[in-house]
PDB file of C-alpha atoms in Angstrom:
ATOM      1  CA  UNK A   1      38.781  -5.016 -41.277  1.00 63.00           C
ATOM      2  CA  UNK A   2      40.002  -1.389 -42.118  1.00 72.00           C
ATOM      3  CA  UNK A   3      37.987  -1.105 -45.193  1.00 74.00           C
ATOM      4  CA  UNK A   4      34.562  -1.960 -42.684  1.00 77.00           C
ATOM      5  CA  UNK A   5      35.540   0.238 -40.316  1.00 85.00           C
ATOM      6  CA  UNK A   6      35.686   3.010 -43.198  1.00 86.00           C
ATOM      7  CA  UNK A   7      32.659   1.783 -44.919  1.00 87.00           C
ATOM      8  CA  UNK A   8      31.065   1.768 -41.364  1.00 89.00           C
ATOM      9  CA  UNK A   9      32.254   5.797 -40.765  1.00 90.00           C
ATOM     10  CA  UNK A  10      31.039   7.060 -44.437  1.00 92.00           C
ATOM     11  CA  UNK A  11      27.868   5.316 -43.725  1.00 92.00           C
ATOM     12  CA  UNK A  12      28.011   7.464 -40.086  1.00 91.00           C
ATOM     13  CA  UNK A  13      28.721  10.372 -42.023  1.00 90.00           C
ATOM     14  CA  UNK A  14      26.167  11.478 -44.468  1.00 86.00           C
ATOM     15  CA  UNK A  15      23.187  12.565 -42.287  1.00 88.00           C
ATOM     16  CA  UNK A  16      24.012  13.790 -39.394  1.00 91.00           C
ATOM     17  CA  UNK A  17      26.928  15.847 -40.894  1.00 92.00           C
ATOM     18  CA  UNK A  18      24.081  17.694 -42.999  1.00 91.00           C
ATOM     19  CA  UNK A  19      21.896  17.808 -39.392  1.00 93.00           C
ATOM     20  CA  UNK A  20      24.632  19.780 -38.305  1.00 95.00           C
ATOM     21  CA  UNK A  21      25.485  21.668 -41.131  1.00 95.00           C
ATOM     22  CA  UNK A  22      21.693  22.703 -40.983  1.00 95.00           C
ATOM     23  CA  UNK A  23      22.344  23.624 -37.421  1.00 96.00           C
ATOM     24  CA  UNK A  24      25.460  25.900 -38.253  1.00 96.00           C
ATOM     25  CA  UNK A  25      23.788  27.620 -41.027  1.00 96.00           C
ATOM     26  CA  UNK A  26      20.523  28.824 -38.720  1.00 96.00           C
ATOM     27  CA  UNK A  27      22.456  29.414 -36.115  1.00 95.00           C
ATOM     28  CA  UNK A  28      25.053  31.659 -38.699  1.00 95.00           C
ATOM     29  CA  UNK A  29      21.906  33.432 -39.697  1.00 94.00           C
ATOM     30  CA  UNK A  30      20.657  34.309 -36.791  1.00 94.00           C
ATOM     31  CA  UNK A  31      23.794  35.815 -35.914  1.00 93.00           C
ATOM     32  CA  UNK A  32      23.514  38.555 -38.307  1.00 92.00           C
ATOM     33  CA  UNK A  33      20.021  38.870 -38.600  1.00 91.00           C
ATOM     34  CA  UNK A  34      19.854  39.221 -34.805  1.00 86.00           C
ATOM     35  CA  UNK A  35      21.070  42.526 -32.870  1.00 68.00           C
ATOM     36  CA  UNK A  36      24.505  41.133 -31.772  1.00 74.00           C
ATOM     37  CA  UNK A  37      25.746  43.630 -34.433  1.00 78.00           C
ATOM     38  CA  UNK A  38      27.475  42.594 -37.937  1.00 86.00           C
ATOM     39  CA  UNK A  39      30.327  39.968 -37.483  1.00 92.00           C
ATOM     40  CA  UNK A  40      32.716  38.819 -40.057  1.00 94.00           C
ATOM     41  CA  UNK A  41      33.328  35.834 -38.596  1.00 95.00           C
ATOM     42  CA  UNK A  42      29.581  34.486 -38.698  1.00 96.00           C
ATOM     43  CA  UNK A  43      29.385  35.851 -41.877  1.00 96.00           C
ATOM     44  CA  UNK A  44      32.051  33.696 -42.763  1.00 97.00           C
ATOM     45  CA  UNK A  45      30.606  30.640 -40.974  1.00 97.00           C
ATOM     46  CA  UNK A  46      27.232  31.795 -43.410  1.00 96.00           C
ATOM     47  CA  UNK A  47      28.995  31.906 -46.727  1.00 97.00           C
ATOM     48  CA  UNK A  48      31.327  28.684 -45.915  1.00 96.00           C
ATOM     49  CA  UNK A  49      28.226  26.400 -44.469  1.00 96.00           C
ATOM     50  CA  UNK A  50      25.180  27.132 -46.352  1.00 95.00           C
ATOM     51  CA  UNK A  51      26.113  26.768 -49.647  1.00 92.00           C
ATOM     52  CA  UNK A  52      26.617  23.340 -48.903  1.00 89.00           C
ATOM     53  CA  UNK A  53      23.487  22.664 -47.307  1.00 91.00           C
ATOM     54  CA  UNK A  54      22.036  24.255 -50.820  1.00 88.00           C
ATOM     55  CA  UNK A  55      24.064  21.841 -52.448  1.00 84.00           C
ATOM     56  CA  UNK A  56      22.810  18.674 -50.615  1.00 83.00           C
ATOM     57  CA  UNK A  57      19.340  20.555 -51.059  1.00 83.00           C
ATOM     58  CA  UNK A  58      19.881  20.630 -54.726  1.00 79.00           C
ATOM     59  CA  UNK A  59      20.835  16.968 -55.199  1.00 77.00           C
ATOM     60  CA  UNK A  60      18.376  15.456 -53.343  1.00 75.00           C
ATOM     61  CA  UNK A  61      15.671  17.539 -54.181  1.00 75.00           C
ATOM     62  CA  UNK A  62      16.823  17.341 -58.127  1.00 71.00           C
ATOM     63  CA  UNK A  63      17.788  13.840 -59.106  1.00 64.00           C
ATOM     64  CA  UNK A  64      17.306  13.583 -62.657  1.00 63.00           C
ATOM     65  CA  UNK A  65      19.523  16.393 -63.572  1.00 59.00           C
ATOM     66  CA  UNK A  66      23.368  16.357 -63.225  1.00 62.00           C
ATOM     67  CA  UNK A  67      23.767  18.490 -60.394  1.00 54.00           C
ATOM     68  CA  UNK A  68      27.077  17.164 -59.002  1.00 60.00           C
ATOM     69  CA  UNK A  69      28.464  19.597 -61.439  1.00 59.00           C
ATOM     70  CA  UNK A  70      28.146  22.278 -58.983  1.00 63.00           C
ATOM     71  CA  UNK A  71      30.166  21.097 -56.329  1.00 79.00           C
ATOM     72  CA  UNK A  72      33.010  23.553 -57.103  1.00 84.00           C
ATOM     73  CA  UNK A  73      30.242  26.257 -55.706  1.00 86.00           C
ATOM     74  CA  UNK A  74      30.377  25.062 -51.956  1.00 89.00           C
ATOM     75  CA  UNK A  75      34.735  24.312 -52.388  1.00 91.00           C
ATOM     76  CA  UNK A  76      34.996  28.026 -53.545  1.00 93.00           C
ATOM     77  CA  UNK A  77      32.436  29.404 -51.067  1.00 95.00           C
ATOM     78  CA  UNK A  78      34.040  27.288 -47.843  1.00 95.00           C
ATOM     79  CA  UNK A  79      37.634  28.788 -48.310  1.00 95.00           C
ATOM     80  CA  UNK A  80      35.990  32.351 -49.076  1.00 96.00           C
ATOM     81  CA  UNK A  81      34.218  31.813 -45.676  1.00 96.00           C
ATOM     82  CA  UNK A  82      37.305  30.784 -43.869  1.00 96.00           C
ATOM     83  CA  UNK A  83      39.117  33.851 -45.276  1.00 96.00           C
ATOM     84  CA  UNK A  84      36.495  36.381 -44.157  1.00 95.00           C
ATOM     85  CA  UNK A  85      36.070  34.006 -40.743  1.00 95.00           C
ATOM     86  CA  UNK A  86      40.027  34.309 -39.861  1.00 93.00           C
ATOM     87  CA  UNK A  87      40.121  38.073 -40.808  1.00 94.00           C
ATOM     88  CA  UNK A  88      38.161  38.694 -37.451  1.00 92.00           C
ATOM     89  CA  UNK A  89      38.515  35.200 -35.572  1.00 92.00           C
ATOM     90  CA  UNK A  90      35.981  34.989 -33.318  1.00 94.00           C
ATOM     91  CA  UNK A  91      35.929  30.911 -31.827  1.00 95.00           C
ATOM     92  CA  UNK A  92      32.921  29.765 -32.143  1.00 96.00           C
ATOM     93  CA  UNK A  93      32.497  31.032 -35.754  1.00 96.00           C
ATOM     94  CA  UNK A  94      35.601  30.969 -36.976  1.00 96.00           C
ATOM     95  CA  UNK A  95      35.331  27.074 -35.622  1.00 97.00           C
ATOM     96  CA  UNK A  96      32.532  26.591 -37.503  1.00 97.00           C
ATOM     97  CA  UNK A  97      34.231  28.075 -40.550  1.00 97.00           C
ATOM     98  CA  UNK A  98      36.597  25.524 -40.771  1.00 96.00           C
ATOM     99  CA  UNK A  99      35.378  22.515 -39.237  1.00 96.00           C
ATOM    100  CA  UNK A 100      32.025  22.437 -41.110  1.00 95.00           C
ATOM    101  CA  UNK A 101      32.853  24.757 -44.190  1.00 95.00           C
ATOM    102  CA  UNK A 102      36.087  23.720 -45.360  1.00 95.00           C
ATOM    103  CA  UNK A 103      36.655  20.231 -43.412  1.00 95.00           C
ATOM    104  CA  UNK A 104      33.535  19.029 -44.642  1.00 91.00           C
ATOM    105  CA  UNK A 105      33.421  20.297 -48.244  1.00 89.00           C
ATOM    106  CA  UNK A 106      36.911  18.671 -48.746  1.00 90.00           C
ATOM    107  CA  UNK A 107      36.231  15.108 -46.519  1.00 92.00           C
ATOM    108  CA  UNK A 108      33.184  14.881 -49.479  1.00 89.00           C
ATOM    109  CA  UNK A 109      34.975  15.694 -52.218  1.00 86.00           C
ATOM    110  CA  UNK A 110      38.632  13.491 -51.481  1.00 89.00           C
ATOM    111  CA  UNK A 111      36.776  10.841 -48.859  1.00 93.00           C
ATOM    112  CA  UNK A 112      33.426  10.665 -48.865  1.00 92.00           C
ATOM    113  CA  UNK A 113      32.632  10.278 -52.512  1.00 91.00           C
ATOM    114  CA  UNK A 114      35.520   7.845 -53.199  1.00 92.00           C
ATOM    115  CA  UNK A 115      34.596   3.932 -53.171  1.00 92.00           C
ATOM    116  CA  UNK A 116      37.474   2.244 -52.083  1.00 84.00           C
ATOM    117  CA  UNK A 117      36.846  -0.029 -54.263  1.00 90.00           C
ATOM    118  CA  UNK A 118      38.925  -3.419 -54.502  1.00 87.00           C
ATOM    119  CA  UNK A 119      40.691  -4.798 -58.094  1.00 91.00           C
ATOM    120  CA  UNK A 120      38.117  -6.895 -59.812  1.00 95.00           C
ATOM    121  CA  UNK A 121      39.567  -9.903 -61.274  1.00 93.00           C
ATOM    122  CA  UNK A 122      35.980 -11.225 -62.652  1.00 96.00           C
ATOM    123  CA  UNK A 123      34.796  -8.161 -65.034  1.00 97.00           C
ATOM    124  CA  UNK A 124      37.671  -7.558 -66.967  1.00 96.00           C
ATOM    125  CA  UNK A 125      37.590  -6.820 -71.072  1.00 95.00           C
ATOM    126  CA  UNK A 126      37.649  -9.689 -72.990  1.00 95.00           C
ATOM    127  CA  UNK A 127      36.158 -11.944 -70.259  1.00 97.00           C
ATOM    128  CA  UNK A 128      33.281 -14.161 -69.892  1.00 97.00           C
ATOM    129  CA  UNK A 129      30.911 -12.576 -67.851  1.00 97.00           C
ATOM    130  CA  UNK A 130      30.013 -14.527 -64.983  1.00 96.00           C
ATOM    131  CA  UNK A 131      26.567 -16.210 -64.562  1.00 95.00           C
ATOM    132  CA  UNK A 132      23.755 -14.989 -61.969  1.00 97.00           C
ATOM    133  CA  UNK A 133      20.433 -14.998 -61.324  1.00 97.00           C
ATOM    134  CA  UNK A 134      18.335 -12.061 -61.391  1.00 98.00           C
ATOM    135  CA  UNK A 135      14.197 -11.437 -60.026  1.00 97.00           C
ATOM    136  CA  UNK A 136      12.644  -9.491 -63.293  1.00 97.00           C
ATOM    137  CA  UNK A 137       9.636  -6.985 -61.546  1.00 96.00           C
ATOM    138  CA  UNK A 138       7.044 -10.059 -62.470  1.00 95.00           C
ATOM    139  CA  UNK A 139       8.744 -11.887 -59.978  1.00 95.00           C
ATOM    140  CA  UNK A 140      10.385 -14.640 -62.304  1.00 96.00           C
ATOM    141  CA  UNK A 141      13.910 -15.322 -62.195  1.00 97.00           C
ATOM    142  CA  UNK A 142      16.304 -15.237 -64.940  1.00 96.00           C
ATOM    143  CA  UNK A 143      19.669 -16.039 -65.752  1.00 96.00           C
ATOM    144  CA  UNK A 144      22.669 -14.412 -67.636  1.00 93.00           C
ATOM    145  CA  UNK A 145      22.331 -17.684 -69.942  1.00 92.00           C
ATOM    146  CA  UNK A 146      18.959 -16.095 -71.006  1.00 94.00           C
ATOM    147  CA  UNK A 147      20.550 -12.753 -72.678  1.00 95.00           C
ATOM    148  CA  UNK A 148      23.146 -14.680 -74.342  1.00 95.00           C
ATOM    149  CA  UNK A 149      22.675 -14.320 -78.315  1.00 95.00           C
ATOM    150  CA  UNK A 150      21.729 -10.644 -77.368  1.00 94.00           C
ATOM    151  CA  UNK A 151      24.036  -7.579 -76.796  1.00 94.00           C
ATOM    152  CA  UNK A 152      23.339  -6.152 -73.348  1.00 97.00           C
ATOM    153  CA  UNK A 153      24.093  -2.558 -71.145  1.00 97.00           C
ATOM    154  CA  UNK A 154      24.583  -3.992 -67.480  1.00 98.00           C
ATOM    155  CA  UNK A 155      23.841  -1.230 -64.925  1.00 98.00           C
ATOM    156  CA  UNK A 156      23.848  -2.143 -61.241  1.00 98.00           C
ATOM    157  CA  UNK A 157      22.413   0.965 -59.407  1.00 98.00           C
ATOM    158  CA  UNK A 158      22.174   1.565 -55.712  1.00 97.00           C
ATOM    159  CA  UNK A 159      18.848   2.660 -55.505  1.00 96.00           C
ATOM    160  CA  UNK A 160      16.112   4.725 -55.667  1.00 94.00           C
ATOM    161  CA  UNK A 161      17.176   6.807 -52.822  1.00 94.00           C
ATOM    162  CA  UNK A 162      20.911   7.480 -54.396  1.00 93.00           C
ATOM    163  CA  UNK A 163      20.329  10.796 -56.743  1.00 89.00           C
ATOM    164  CA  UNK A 164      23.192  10.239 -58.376  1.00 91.00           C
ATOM    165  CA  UNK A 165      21.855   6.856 -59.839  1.00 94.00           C
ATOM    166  CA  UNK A 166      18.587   8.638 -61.017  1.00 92.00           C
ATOM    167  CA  UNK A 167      20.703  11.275 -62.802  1.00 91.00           C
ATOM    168  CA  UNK A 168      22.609   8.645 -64.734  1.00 94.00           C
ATOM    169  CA  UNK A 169      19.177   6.184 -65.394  1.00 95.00           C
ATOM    170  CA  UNK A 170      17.559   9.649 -66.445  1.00 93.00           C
ATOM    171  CA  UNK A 171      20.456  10.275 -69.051  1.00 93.00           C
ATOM    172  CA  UNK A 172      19.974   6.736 -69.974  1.00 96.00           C
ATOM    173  CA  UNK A 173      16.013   7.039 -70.727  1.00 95.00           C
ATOM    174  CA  UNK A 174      16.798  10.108 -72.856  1.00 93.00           C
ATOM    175  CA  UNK A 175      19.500   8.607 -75.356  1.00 95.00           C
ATOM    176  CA  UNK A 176      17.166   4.882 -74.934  1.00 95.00           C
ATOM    177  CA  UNK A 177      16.037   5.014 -78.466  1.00 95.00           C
ATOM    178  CA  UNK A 178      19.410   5.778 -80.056  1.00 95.00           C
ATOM    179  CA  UNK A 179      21.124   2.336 -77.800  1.00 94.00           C
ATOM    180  CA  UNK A 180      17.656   0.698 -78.790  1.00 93.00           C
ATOM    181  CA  UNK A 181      19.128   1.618 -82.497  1.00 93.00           C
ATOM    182  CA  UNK A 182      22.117   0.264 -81.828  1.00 91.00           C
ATOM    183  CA  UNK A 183      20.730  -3.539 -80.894  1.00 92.00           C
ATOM    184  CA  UNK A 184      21.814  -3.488 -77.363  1.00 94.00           C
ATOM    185  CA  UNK A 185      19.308  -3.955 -74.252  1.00 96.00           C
ATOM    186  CA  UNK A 186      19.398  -2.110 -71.194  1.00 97.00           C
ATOM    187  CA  UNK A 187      19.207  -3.822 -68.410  1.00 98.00           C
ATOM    188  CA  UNK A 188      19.265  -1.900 -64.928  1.00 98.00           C
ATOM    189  CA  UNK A 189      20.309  -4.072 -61.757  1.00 98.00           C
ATOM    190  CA  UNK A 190      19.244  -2.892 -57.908  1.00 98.00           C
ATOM    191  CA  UNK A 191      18.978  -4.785 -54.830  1.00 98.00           C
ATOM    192  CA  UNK A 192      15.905  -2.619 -53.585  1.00 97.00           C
ATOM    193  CA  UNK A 193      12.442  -4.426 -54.055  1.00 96.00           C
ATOM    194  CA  UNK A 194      10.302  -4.976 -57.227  1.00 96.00           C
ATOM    195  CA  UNK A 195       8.435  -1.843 -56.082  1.00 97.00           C
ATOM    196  CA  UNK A 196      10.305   0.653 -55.874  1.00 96.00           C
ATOM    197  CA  UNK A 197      12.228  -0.201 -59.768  1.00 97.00           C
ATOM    198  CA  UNK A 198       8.872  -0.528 -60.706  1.00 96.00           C
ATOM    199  CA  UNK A 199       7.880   3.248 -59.048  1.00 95.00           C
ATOM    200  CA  UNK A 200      11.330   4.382 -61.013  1.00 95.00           C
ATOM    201  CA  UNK A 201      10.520   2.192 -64.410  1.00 95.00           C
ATOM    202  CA  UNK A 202       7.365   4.262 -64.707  1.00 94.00           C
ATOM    203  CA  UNK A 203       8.954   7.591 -64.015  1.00 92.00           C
ATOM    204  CA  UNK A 204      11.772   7.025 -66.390  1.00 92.00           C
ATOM    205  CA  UNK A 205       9.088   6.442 -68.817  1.00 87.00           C
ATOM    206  CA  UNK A 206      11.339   4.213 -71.405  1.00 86.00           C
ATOM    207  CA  UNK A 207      11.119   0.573 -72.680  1.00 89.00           C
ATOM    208  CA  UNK A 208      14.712  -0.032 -69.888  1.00 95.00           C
ATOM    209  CA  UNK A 209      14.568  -3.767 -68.382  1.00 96.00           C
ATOM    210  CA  UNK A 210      14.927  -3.442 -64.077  1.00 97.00           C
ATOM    211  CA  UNK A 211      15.605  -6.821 -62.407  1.00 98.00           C
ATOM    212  CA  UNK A 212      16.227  -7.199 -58.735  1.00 98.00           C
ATOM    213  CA  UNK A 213      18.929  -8.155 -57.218  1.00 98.00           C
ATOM    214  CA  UNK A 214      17.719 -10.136 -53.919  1.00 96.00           C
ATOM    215  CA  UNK A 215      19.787 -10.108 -51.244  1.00 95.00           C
ATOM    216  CA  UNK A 216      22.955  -9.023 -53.160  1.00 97.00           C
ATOM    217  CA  UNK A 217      23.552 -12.195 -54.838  1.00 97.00           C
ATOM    218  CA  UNK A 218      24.658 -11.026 -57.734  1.00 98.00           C
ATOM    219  CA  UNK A 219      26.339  -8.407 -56.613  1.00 98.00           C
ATOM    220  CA  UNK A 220      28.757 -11.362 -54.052  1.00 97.00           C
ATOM    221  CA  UNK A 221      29.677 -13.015 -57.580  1.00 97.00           C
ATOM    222  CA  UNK A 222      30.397 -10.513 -59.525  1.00 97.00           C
ATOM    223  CA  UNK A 223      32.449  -8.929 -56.175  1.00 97.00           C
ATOM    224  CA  UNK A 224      30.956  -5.590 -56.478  1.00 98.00           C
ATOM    225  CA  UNK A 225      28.796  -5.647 -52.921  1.00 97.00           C
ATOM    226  CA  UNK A 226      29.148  -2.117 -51.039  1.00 96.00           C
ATOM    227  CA  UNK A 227      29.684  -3.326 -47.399  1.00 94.00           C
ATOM    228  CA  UNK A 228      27.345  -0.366 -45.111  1.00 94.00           C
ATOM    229  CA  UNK A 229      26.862   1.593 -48.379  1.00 95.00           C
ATOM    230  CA  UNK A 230      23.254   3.083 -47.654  1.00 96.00           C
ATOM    231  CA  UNK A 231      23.486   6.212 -45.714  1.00 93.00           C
ATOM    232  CA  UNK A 232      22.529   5.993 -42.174  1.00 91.00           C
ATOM    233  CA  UNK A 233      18.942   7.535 -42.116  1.00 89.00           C
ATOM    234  CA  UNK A 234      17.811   5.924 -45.306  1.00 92.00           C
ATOM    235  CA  UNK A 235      15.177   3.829 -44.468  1.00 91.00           C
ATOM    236  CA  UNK A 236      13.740   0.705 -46.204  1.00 93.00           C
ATOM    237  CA  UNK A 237      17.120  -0.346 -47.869  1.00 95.00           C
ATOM    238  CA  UNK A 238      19.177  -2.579 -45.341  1.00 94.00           C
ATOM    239  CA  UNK A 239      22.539  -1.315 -45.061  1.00 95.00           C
ATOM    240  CA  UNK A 240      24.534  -3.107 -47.628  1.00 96.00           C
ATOM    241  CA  UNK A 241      24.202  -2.110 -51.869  1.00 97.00           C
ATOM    242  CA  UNK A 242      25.757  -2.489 -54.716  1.00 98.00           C
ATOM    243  CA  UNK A 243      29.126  -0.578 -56.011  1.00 98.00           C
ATOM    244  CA  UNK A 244      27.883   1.681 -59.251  1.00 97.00           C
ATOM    245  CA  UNK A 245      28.897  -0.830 -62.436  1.00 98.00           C
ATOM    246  CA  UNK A 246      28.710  -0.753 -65.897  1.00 98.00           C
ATOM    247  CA  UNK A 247      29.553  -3.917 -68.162  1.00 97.00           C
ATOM    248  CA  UNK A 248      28.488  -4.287 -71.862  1.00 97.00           C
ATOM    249  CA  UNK A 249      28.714  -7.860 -73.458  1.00 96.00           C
ATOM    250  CA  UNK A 250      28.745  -9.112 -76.636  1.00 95.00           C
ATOM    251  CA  UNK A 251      25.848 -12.016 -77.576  1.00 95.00           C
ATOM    252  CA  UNK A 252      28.793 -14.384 -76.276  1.00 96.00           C
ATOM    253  CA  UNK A 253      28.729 -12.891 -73.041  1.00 96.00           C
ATOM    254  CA  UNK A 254      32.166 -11.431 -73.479  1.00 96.00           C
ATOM    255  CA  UNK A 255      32.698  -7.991 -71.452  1.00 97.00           C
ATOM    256  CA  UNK A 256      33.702  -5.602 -74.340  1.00 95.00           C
ATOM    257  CA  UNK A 257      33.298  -3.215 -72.102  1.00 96.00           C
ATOM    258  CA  UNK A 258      33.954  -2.599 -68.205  1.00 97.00           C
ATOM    259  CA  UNK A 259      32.977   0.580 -66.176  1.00 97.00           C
ATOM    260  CA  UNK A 260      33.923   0.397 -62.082  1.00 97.00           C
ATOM    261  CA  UNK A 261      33.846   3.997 -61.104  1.00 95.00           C
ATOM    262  CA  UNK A 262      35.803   4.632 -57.943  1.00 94.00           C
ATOM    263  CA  UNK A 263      34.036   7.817 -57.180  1.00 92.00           C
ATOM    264  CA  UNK A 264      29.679   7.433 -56.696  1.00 91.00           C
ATOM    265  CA  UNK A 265      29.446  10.839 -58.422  1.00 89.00           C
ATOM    266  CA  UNK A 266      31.357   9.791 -61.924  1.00 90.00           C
ATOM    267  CA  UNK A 267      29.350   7.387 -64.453  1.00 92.00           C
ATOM    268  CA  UNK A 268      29.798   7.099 -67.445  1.00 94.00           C
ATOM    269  CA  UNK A 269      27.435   9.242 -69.716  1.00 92.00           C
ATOM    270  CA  UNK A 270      25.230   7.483 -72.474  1.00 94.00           C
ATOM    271  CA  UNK A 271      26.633   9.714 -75.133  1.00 93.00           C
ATOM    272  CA  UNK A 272      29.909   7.844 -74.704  1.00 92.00           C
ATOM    273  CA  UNK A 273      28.432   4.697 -74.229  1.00 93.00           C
ATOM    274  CA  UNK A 274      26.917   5.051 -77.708  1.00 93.00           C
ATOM    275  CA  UNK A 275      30.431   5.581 -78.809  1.00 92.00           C
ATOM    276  CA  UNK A 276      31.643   2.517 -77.266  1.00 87.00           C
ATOM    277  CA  UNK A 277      29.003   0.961 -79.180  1.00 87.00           C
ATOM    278  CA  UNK A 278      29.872   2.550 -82.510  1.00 86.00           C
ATOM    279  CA  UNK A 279      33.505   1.310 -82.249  1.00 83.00           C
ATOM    280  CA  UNK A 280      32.958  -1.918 -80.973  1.00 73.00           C
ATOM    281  CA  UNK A 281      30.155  -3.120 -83.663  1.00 62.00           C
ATOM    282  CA  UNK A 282      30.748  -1.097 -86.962  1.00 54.00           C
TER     283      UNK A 282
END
């Protein structure tokens, strides 16, 4: 019951804190552009708030490239704002400052980003993986039984609206041929419809296998469903998705490897997956 009602408030969250953060940061700028005379405190608010709003720009505006990198930017520039905010102290401001600047910079990067994610007794190393069905973009559906005898990357992605899942399919795409090398297949798992993976498929460019994941069905057996995971705002996606996962199995169907990232902005890169590989099948 707890964990909904947190799921619930992240998926709350999202938008409308960037609305508001909008809000602050025109509102900041028209304090000192405007002929109120020059006021450290909105400056603060300025150099604490829009950063972040830059940031949010940045990541949804730039999804193939790895831009959660820069989040130190907006940490730095929020507690440089609240100094220069507190220095004069103005309310309104000053509130601003550290509501919006530094509150929200630090409920991202220690609450919002974080997963809560439960201890998975199903994907562990060494085990079977579990069977499922899947809906492959022609609309046929398969089962795990029909990779066995292969060696296969499992990625279950959110969707195309998460940019932090295009940045890790992108990096995918770009080391495909050297895991194509290797003998494994990559097979990317979403619950969002055939279109859209197809849309994404054809972006990505390589040879990747997308199957959908209907209804989360899957996702329920292998226990990785994200209970009021899409944003609020996000349209066209229900409100429930799948927790970021990684699994590589043998062509037994053995898990020899298990990825279940905590955090939605840490995935595993493809340059270590290749090591995994390398170690595993030498």
């Amino acid at each position: 019951m707890i964990k909904g009602l947190i799921s619930r408030l992240k998926r709350w969250y999202a938008i409308p804190y960037l609305l508001l953060c909008i809000g602050v940061s025109v509102q900041s700028i028209s304090h000192l552009l405007g002929d109120t005379g020059f006021s450290l405190s909105w400056l603060g608010a300025a150099v604490a708030v829009v950063p972040l709003v830059l940031f949010m720009t940045m990541v949804y505006s730039r999804p193939y490239s790895r831009v959660v990198r820069f989040i130190a930017i907006p940490v730095v520039m929020a507690l440089l704002g609240a100094v220069l905010a507190v220095i004069e102290m103005r309310p309104l401001p000053t509130f601003y400052t550290l509501f919006f600047g530094v509150g929200g910079v630090l409920v991202y990067v220690f609450w919002y980003t974080y997963l809560d994610r439960s201890d998975n007794v199903l994907l562990r190393k060494g085990a079977q993986l579990p069977d499922f069905e899947l809906t492959s973009l022609q609309g046929n559906v398969v089962s795990t039984s029909n990779f066995l005898g292969r060696q296969v990357l499992w990625v279950f992605f959110r969707g195309n609206w998460c940019p932090m899942c295009q940045a890790q399919l992108a990096d995918l795409a770009n080391e495909y041929e050297a895991l194509s090398e290797r003998g494994i297949e990559v097979v990317l798992v979403s619950p969002q419809n055939r279109e859209r993976s197809a849309a994404l498929q054809s972006r990505l460019g390589a040879s990747m296998q997308f199957y959908v994941d209907d209804n989360n069905q899957a996702a329920h057996k292998l226990g990785i469903v994200h209970r009021y995971g899409v944003p609020l705002g996000i349209l066209g996606y229900g409100q429930d998705t799948v927790l970021p996962t990684v699994l590589m199995t043998d062509e037994a169907g053995k898990l020899i490897y298990v990825d279940l990232t905590d955090n939605f902005r840490i995935r595993p890169r493809a340059d270590a997956l290749i090591e995994v590989l390398d170690e595993a099948w030498v």
